[in-house]
mmCIF file of C-alpha atoms in Angstrom:
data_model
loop_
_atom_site.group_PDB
_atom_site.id
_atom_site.type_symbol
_atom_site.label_atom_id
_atom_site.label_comp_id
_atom_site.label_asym_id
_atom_site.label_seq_id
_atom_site.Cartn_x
_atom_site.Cartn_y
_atom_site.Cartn_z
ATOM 1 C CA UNK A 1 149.090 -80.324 274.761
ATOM 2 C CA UNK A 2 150.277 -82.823 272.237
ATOM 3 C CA UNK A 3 149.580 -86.703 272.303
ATOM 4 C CA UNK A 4 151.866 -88.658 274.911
ATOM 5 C CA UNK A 5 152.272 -91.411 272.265
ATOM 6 C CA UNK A 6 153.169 -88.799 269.580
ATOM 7 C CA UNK A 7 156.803 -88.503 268.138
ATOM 8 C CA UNK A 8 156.299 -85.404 266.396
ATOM 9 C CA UNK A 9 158.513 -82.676 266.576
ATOM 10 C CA UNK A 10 158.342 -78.789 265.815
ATOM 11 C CA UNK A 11 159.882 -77.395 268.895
ATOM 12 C CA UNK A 12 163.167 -76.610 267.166
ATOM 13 C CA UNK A 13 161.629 -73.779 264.890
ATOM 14 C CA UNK A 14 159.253 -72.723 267.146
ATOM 15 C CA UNK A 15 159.791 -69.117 269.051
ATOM 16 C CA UNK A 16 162.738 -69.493 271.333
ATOM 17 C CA UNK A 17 160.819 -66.971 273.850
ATOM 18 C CA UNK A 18 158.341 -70.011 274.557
ATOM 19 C CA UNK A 19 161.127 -72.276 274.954
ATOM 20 C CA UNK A 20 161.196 -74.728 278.347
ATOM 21 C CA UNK A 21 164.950 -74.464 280.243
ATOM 22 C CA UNK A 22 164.965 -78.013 278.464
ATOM 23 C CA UNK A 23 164.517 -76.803 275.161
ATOM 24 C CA UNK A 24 167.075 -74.321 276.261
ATOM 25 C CA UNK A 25 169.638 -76.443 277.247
ATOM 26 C CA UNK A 26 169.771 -78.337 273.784
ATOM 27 C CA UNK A 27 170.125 -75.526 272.223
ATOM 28 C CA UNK A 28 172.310 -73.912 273.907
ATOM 29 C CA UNK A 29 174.610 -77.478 274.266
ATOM 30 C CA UNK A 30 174.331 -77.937 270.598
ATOM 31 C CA UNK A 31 172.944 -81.678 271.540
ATOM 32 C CA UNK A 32 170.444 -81.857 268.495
ATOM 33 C CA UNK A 33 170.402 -85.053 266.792
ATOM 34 C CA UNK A 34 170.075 -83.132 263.274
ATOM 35 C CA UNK A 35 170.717 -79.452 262.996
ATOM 36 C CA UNK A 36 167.336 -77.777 262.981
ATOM 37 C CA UNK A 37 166.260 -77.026 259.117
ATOM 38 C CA UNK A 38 170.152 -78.363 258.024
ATOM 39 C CA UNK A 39 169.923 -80.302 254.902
ATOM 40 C CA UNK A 40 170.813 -83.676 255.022
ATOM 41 C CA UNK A 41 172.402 -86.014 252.440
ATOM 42 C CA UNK A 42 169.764 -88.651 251.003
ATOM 43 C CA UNK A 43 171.169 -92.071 249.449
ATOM 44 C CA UNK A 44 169.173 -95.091 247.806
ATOM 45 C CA UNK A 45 170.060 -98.416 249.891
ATOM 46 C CA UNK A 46 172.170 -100.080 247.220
ATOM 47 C CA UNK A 47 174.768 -96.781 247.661
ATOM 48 C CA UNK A 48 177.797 -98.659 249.454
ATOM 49 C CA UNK A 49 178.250 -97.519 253.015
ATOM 50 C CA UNK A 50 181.551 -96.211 254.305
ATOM 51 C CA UNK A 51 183.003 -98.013 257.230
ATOM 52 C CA UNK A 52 184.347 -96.868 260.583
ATOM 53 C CA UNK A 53 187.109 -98.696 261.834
ATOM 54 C CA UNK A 54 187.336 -100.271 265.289
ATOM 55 C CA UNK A 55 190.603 -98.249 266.508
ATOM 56 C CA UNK A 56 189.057 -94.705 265.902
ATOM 57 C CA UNK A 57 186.567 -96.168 268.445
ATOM 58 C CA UNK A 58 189.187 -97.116 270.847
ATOM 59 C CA UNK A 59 190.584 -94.162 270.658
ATOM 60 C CA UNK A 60 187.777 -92.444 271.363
ATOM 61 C CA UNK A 61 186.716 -94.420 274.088
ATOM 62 C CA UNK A 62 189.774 -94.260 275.967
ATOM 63 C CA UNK A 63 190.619 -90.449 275.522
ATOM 64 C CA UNK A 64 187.216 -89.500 277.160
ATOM 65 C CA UNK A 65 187.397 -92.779 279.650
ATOM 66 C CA UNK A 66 190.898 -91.512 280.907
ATOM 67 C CA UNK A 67 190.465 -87.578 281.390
ATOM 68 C CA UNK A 68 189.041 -87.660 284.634
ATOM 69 C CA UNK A 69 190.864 -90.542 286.066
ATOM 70 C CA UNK A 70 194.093 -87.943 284.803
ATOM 71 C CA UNK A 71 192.133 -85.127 286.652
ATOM 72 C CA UNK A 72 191.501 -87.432 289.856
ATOM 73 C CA UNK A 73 195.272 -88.167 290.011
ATOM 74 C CA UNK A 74 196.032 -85.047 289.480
ATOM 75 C CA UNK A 75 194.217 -83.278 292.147
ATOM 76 C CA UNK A 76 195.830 -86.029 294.415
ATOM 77 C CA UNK A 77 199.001 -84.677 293.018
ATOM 78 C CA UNK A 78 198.465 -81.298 293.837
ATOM 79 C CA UNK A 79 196.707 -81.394 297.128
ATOM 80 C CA UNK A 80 199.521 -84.391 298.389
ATOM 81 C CA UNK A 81 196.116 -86.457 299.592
ATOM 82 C CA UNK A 82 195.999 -90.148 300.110
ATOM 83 C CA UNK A 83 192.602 -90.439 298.648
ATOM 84 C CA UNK A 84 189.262 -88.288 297.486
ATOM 85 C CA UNK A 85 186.188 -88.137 299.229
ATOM 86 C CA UNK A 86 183.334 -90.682 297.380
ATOM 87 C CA UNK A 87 181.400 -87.262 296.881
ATOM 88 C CA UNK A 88 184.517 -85.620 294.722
ATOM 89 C CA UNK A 89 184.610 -88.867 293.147
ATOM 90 C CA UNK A 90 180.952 -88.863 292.137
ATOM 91 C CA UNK A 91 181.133 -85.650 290.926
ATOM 92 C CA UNK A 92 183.575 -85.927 289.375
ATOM 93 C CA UNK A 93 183.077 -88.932 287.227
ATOM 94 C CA UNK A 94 179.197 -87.686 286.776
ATOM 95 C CA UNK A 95 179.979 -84.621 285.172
ATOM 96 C CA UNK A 96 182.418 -86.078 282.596
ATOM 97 C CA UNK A 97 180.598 -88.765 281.607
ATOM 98 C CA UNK A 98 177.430 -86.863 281.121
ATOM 99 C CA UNK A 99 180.165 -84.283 279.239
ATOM 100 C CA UNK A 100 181.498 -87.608 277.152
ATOM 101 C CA UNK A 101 177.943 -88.252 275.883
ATOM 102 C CA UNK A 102 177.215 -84.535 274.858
ATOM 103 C CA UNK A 103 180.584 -84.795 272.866
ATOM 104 C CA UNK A 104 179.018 -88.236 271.376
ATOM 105 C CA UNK A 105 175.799 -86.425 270.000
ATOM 106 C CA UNK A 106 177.649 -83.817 268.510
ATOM 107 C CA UNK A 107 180.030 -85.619 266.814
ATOM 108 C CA UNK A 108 177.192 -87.858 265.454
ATOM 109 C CA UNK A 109 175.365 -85.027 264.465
ATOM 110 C CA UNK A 110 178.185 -83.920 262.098
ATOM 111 C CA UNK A 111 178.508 -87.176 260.821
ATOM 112 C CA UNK A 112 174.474 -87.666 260.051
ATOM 113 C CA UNK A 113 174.816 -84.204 257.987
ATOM 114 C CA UNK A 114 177.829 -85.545 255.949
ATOM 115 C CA UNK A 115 176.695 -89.667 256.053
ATOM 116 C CA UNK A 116 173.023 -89.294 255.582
ATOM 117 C CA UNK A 117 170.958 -91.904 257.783
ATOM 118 C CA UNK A 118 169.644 -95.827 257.333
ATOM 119 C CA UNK A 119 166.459 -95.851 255.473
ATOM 120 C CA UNK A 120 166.605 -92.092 254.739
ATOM 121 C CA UNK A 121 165.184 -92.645 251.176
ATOM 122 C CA UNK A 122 162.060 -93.492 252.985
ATOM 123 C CA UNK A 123 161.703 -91.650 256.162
ATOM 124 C CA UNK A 124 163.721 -88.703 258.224
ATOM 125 C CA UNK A 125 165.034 -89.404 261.422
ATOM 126 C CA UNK A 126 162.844 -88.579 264.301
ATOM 127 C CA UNK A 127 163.537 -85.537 266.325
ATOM 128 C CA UNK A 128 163.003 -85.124 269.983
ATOM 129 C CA UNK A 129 159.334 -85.314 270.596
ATOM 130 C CA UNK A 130 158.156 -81.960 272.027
ATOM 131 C CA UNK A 131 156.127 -84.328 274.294
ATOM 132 C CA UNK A 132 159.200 -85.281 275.580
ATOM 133 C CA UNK A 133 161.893 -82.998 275.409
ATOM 134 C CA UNK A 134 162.002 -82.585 279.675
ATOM 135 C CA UNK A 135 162.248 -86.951 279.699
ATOM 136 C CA UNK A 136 164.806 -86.886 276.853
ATOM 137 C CA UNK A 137 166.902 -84.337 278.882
ATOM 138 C CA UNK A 138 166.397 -85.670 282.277
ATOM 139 C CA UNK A 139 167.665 -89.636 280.820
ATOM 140 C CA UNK A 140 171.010 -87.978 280.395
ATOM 141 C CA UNK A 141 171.841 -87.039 283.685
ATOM 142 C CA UNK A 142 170.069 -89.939 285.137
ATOM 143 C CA UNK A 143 171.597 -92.352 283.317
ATOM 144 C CA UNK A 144 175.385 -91.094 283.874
ATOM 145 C CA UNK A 145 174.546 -89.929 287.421
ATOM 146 C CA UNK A 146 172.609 -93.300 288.708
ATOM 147 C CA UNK A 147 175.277 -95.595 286.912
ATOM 148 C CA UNK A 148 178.511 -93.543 288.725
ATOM 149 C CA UNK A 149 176.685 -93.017 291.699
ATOM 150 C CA UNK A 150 176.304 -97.496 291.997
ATOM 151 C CA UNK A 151 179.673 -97.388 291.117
ATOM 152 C CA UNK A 152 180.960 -94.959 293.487
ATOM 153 C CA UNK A 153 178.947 -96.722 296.261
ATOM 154 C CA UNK A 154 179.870 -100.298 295.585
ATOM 155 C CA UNK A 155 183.521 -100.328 293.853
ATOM 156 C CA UNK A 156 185.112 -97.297 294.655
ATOM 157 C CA UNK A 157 187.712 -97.873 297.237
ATOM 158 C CA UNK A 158 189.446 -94.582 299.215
ATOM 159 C CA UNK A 159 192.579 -96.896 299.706
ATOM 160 C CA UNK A 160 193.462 -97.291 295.656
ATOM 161 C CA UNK A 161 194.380 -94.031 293.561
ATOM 162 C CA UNK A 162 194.080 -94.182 289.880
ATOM 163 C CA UNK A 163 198.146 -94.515 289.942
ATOM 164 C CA UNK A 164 198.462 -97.465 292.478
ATOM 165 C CA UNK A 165 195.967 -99.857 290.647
ATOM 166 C CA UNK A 166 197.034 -98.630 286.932
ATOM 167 C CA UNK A 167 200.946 -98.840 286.957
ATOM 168 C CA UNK A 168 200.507 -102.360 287.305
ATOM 169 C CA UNK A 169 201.063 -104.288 283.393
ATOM 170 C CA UNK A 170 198.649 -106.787 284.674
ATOM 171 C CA UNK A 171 195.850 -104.586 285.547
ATOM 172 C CA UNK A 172 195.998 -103.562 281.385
ATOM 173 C CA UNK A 173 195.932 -106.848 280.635
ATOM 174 C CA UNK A 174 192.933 -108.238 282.648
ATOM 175 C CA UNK A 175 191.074 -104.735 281.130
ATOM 176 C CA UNK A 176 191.394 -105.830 278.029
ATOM 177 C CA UNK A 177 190.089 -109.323 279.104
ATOM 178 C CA UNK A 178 186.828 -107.101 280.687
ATOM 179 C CA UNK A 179 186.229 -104.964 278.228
ATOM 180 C CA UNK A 180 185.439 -108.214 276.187
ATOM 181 C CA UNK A 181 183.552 -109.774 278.295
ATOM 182 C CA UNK A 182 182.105 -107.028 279.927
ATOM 183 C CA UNK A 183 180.074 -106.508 276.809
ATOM 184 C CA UNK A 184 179.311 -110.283 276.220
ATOM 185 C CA UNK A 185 177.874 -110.317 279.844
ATOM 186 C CA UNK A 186 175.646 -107.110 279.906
ATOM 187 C CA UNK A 187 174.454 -108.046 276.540
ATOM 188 C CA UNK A 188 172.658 -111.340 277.876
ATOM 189 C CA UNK A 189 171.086 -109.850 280.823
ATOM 190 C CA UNK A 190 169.966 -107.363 278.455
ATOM 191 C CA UNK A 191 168.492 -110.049 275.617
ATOM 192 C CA UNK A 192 166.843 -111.721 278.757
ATOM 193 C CA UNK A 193 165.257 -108.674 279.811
ATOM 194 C CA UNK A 194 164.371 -106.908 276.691
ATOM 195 C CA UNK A 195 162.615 -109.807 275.132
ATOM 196 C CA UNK A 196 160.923 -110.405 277.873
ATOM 197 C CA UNK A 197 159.711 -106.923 277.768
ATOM 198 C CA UNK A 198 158.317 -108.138 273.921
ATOM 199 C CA UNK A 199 157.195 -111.538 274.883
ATOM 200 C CA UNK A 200 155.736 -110.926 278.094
ATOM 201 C CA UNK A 201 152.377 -109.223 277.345
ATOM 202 C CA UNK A 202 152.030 -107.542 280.569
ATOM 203 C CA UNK A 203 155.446 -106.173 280.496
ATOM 204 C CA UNK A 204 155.063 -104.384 276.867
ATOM 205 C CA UNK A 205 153.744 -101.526 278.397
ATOM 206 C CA UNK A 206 156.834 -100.704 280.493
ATOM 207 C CA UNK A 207 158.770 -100.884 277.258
ATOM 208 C CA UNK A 208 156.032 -99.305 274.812
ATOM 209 C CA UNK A 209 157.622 -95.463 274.762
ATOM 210 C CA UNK A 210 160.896 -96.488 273.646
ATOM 211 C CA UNK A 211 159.448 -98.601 270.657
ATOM 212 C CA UNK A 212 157.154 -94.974 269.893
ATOM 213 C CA UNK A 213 160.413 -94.460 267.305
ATOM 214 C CA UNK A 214 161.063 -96.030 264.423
ATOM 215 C CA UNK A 215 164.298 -93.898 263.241
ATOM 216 C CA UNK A 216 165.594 -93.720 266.511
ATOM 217 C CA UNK A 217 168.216 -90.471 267.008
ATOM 218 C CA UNK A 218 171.244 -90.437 270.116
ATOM 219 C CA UNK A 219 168.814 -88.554 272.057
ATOM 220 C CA UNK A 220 166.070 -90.967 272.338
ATOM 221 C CA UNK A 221 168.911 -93.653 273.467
ATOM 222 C CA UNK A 222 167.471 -93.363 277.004
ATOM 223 C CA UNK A 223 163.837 -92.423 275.541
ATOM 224 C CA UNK A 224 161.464 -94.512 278.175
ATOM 225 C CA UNK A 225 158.971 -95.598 281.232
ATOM 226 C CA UNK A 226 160.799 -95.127 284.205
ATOM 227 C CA UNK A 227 160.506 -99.204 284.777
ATOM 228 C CA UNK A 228 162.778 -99.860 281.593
ATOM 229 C CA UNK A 229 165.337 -97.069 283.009
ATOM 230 C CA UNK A 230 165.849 -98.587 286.021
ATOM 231 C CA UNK A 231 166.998 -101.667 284.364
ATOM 232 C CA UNK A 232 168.705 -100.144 281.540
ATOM 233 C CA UNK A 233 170.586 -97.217 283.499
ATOM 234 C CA UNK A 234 171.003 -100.146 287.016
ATOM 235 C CA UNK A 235 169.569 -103.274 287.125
ATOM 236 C CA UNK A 236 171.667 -104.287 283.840
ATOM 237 C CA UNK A 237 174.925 -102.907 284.779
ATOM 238 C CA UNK A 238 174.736 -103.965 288.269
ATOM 239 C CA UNK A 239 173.619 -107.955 286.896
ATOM 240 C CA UNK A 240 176.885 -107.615 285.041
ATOM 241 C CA UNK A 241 179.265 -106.322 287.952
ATOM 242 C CA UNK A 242 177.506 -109.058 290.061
ATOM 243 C CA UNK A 243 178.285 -111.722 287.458
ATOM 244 C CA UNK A 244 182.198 -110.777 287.482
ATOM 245 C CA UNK A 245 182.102 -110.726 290.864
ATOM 246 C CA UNK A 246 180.895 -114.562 291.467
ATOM 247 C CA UNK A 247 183.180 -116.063 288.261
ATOM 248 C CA UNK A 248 185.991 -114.339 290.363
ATOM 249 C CA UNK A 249 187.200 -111.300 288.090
ATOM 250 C CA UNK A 250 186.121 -108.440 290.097
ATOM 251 C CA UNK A 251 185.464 -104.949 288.761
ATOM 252 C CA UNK A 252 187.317 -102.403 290.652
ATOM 253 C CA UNK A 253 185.781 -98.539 289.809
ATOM 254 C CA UNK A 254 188.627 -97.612 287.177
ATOM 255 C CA UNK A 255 188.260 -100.926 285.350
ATOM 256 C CA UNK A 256 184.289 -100.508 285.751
ATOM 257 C CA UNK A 257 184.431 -96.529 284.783
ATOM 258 C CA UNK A 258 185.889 -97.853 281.652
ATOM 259 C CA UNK A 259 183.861 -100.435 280.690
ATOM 260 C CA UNK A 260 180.610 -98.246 281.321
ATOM 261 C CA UNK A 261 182.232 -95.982 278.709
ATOM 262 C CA UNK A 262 182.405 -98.318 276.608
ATOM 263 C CA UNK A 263 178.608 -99.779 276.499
ATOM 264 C CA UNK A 264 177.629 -96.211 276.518
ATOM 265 C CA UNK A 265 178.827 -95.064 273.457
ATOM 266 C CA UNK A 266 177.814 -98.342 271.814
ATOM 267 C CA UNK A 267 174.304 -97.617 273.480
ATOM 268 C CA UNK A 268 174.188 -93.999 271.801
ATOM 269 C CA UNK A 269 176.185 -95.083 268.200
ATOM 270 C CA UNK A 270 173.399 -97.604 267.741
ATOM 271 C CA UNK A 271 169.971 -95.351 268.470
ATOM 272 C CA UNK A 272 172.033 -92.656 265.717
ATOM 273 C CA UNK A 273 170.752 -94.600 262.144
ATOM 274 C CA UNK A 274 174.163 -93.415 260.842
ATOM 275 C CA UNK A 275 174.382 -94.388 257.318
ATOM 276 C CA UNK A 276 177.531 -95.816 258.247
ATOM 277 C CA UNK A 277 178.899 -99.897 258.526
ATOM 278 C CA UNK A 278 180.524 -99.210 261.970
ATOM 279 C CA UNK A 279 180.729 -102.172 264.856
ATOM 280 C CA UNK A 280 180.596 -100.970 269.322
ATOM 281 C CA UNK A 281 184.910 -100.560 269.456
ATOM 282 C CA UNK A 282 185.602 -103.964 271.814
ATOM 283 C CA UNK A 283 188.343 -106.204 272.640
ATOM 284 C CA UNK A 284 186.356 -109.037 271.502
ATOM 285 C CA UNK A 285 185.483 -107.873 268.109
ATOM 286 C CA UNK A 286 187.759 -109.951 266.213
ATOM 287 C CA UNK A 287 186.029 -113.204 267.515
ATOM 288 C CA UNK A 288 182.617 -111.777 267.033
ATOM 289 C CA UNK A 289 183.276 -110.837 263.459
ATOM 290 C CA UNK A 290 184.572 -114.606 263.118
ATOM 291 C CA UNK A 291 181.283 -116.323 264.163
ATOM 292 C CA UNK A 292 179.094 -113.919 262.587
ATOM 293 C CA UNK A 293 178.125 -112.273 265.988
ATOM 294 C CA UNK A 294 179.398 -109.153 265.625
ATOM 295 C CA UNK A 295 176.599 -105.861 265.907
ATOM 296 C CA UNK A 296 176.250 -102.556 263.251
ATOM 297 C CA UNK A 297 174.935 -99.767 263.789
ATOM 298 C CA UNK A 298 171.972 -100.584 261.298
ATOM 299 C CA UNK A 299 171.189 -104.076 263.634
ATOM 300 C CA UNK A 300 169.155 -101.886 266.738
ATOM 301 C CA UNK A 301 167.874 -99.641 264.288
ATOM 302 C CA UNK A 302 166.189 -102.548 262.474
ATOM 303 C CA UNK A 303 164.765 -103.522 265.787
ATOM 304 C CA UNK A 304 163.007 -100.325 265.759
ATOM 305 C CA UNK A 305 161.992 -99.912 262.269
ATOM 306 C CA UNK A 306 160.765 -103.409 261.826
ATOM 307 C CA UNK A 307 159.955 -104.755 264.986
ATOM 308 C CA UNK A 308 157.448 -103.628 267.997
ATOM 309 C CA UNK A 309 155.297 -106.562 269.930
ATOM 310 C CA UNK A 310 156.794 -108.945 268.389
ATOM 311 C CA UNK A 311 160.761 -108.022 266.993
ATOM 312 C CA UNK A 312 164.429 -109.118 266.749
ATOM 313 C CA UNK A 313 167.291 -107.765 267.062
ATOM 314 C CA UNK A 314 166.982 -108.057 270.720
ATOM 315 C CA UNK A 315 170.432 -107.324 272.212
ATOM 316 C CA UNK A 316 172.740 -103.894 272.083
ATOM 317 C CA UNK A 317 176.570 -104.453 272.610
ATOM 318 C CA UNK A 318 176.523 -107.944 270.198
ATOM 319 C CA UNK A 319 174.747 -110.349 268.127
ATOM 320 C CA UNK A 320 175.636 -113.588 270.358
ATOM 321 C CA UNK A 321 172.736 -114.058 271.647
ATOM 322 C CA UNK A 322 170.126 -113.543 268.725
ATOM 323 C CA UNK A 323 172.187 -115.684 267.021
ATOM 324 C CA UNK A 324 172.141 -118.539 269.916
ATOM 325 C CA UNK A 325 168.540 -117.610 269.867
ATOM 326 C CA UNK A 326 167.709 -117.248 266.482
ATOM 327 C CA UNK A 327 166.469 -113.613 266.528
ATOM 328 C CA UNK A 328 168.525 -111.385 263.994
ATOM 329 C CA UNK A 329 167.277 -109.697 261.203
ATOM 330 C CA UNK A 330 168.710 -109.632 258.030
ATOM 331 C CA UNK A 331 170.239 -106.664 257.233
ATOM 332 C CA UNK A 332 169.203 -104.426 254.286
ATOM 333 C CA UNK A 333 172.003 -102.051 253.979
ATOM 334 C CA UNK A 334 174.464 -103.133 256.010
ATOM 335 C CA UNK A 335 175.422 -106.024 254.303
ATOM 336 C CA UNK A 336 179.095 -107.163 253.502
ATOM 337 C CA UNK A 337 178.917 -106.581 249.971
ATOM 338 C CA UNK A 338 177.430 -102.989 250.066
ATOM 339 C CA UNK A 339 180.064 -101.599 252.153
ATOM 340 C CA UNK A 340 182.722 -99.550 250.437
ATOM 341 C CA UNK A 341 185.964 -100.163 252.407
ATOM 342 C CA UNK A 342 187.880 -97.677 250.679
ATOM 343 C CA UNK A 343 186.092 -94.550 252.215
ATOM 344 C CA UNK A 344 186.589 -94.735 256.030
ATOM 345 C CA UNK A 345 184.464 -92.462 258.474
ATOM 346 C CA UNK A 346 186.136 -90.075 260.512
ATOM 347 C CA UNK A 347 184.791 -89.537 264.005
ATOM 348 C CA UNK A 348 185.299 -86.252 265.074
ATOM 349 C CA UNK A 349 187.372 -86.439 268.646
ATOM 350 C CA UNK A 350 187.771 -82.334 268.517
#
C-alpha cells in the first residue's frame, strides 16, 4: 500500500487484470489527463505561448450548458406535460454535467499532447495518484451530483419550463449580467475561504491533499479532504446564490445551471498546466483584462507550483481579489510579451 501523501503514479501501465472498477472506468472513459506512455511536446519558457480566444470558450460553454435544457423541453414537448418531476430534473442535469466535464478532460488531453504543459522543461505533469484513483473518481460525480442536486432543491421551480423563462429578451440580458458577476461573487467567497485554509494553521490540514500536487492535471481539480469539498462542490456555490439572492437578482435553475457551467470549466481549464495563454470565457472579461484582473491558466498553477503554507494566487474564476489583496504572483510564462497571438488554440468541441 503506497504512501497517502504520495503523488506517484504507475497504475496506467500496470496489468489491467489488477485494475480497481475505478481504474477501469478511466480507461475505459478515455478521462486520462495524459495518454499513458504518449509523448508529449517539451518547450523552454521563453517559447511564445499560443492563445485561446474567449468566444471558442463561449461557445463551448453554452453548447454543453444548453443540451439538456433542449432535452428537458423536449421531453415536455413530446409527453404534452406541464412540468418534470425534480427527480427527472436531477437526473437529468447530473448526468450531463458530469458528461460535460468528461468531454472537458478529453479535449484537454488532446490539447496537452499537441501544447505541451507550463513548466514542462522542468517537471511532467502529475498523473492520478494510484493512492487516489477511487477519490479522484468519486470528486466527479460528487461534485456535479451535490451542486445539481442544491440546485434542484432550492431553485428549480415545477411551474417554469425551460421555454417560458427563456423566450423572454430580458432573461438573456440579465444572464449575461450573471454570468459576470456570478464569477466575481464566487471568486471572493472562495479567496476568503481558501486563504484562510493557508493562513489559518489549524485549517491547513483540511486543505493539505490538494496542495500534495505541484503540476496539477483536470483530474485532480476536485483532488481533496472531504472538509475542502464540501465548500468547494456547496458551501461556495450556495454563498454565491445566497449573495444574488439578498442584492435582489435572483438565480432561477436555468440561469444557475449555466453559470455552474461556467465556473466549472474554468475550475478544470486551470488545474490542466496547458501550455497555453487562455483566460475562464466570461461576460466580464473585457473589464478584467482592463484593470489587470483578469486570470490564465498558468495563475492557479503557480499557486501550486510555488506556493503551499504560505502561497498566492489565492482565487480561481479572477484575479480581483489578489490584486485588492496584494497576492498574485508574477507570471513566468504567461506574460504579455511571450504570447504569440498569431497561433490561436483550437478547443476541440467534437
Amino acid at each position: 500500500m503506497g504512501s497517502p501523501k504520495s503523488i506517484k503514479s504507475t497504475w496506467p501501465l500496470s496489468n489491467k487484470s489488477d485494475w480497481k472498477l475505478s481504474q477501469q472506468i478511466i480507461h475505459v472513459l478515455d478521462a486520462y489527463p495524459i495518454k499513458p506512455g504518449k509523448e508529449v511536446p517539451v518547450h523552454p519558457k521563453t517559447d511564445k505561448l499560443p492563445y485561446f480566444s474567449q468566444w471558442q470558450g463561449h461557445v463551448w460553454i453554452m453548447l454543453h450548458a444548453l443540451a439538456p435544457i433542449t432535452i428537458h423541453q423536449s421531453l415536455l414537448s413530446v409527453t404534452h406535460e406541464q412540468s418534470l418531476h425534480p427527480v427527472i430534473v436531477f437526473l437529468l442535469y447530473f448526468v450531463t454535467f458530469s458528461w460535460t466535464v468528461v468531454r472537458q478532460v478529453k479535449a484537454s488531453q488532446k490539447l496537452g499532447h499537441e501544447f505541451g504543459f507550463l513548466d514542462g522543461d522542468v517537471h511532467e505533469r502529475d498523473g492520478i495518484p494510484d493512492i487516489g484513483v477511487d477519490k479522484v473518481v468519486a470528486s466527479l460525480y460528487k461534485t456535479t451530483g451535490s451542486r445539481i442536486f442544491m440546485a434542484t432543491h432550492i431553485s428549480y421551480k415545477v411551474s417554469q419550463s425551460p421555454i417560458s423563462v427563456m423566450s423572454d429578451p430580458y432573461w438573456w440580458a440579465m444572464l449575461w449580467l450573471q454570468i459576470g458577476l456570478y464569477g466575481v461573487i464566487l471568486d471572493f467567497w472562495f479567496y476568503v475561504y481558501h486563504r484562510a485554509m493557508h493562513d489559518i494553521d489549524f485549517l491547513w490540514k483540511y486543505h493539505r491533499t490538494h496542495h500534495l500536487t505541484k503540476h496539477p492535471n483536470t483530474l485532480l481539480s476536485a483532488f481533496a479532504d472531504h472538509e475542502q469539498e464540501f465548500f468547494d462542490m456547496v458551501g461556495i456555490p450556495f454563498m454565491t446564490w445566497a449573495t444574488f439572492q439578498v442584492f435582489g437578482i435572483p438565480l432561477g435553475f436555468y440561469e444557475w445551471w449555466i453559470c455552474h457551467q461556467y465556473i466549472a470549466f474554468t475550475e478544470v481549464l486551470g488545474h490542466s498546466g496547458l501550455r497555453v495563454y487562455g483566460m475562464p470565457p466570461s461576460t466580464f472579461s473585457w473589464i478584467l483584462s482592463l484593470v489587470g484582473a483578469e486570470l490564465v491558466i498558468e495563475d492557479h498553477d503557480l499557486h501550486h507550483r510555488k506556493g503551499y503554507r504560505k502561497s498566492h494566487n489565492y482565487g480561481k474564476q479572477t484575479r480581483v481579489w489578489d490584486r485588492l489583496f496584494g497576492t498574485c504572483h508574477e507570471r513566468i510564462e504567461a506574460t504579455k510579451e511571450n504570447i504569440n497571438w498569431n497561433e490561436s488554440v483550437y478547443f476541440p468541441i467534437f
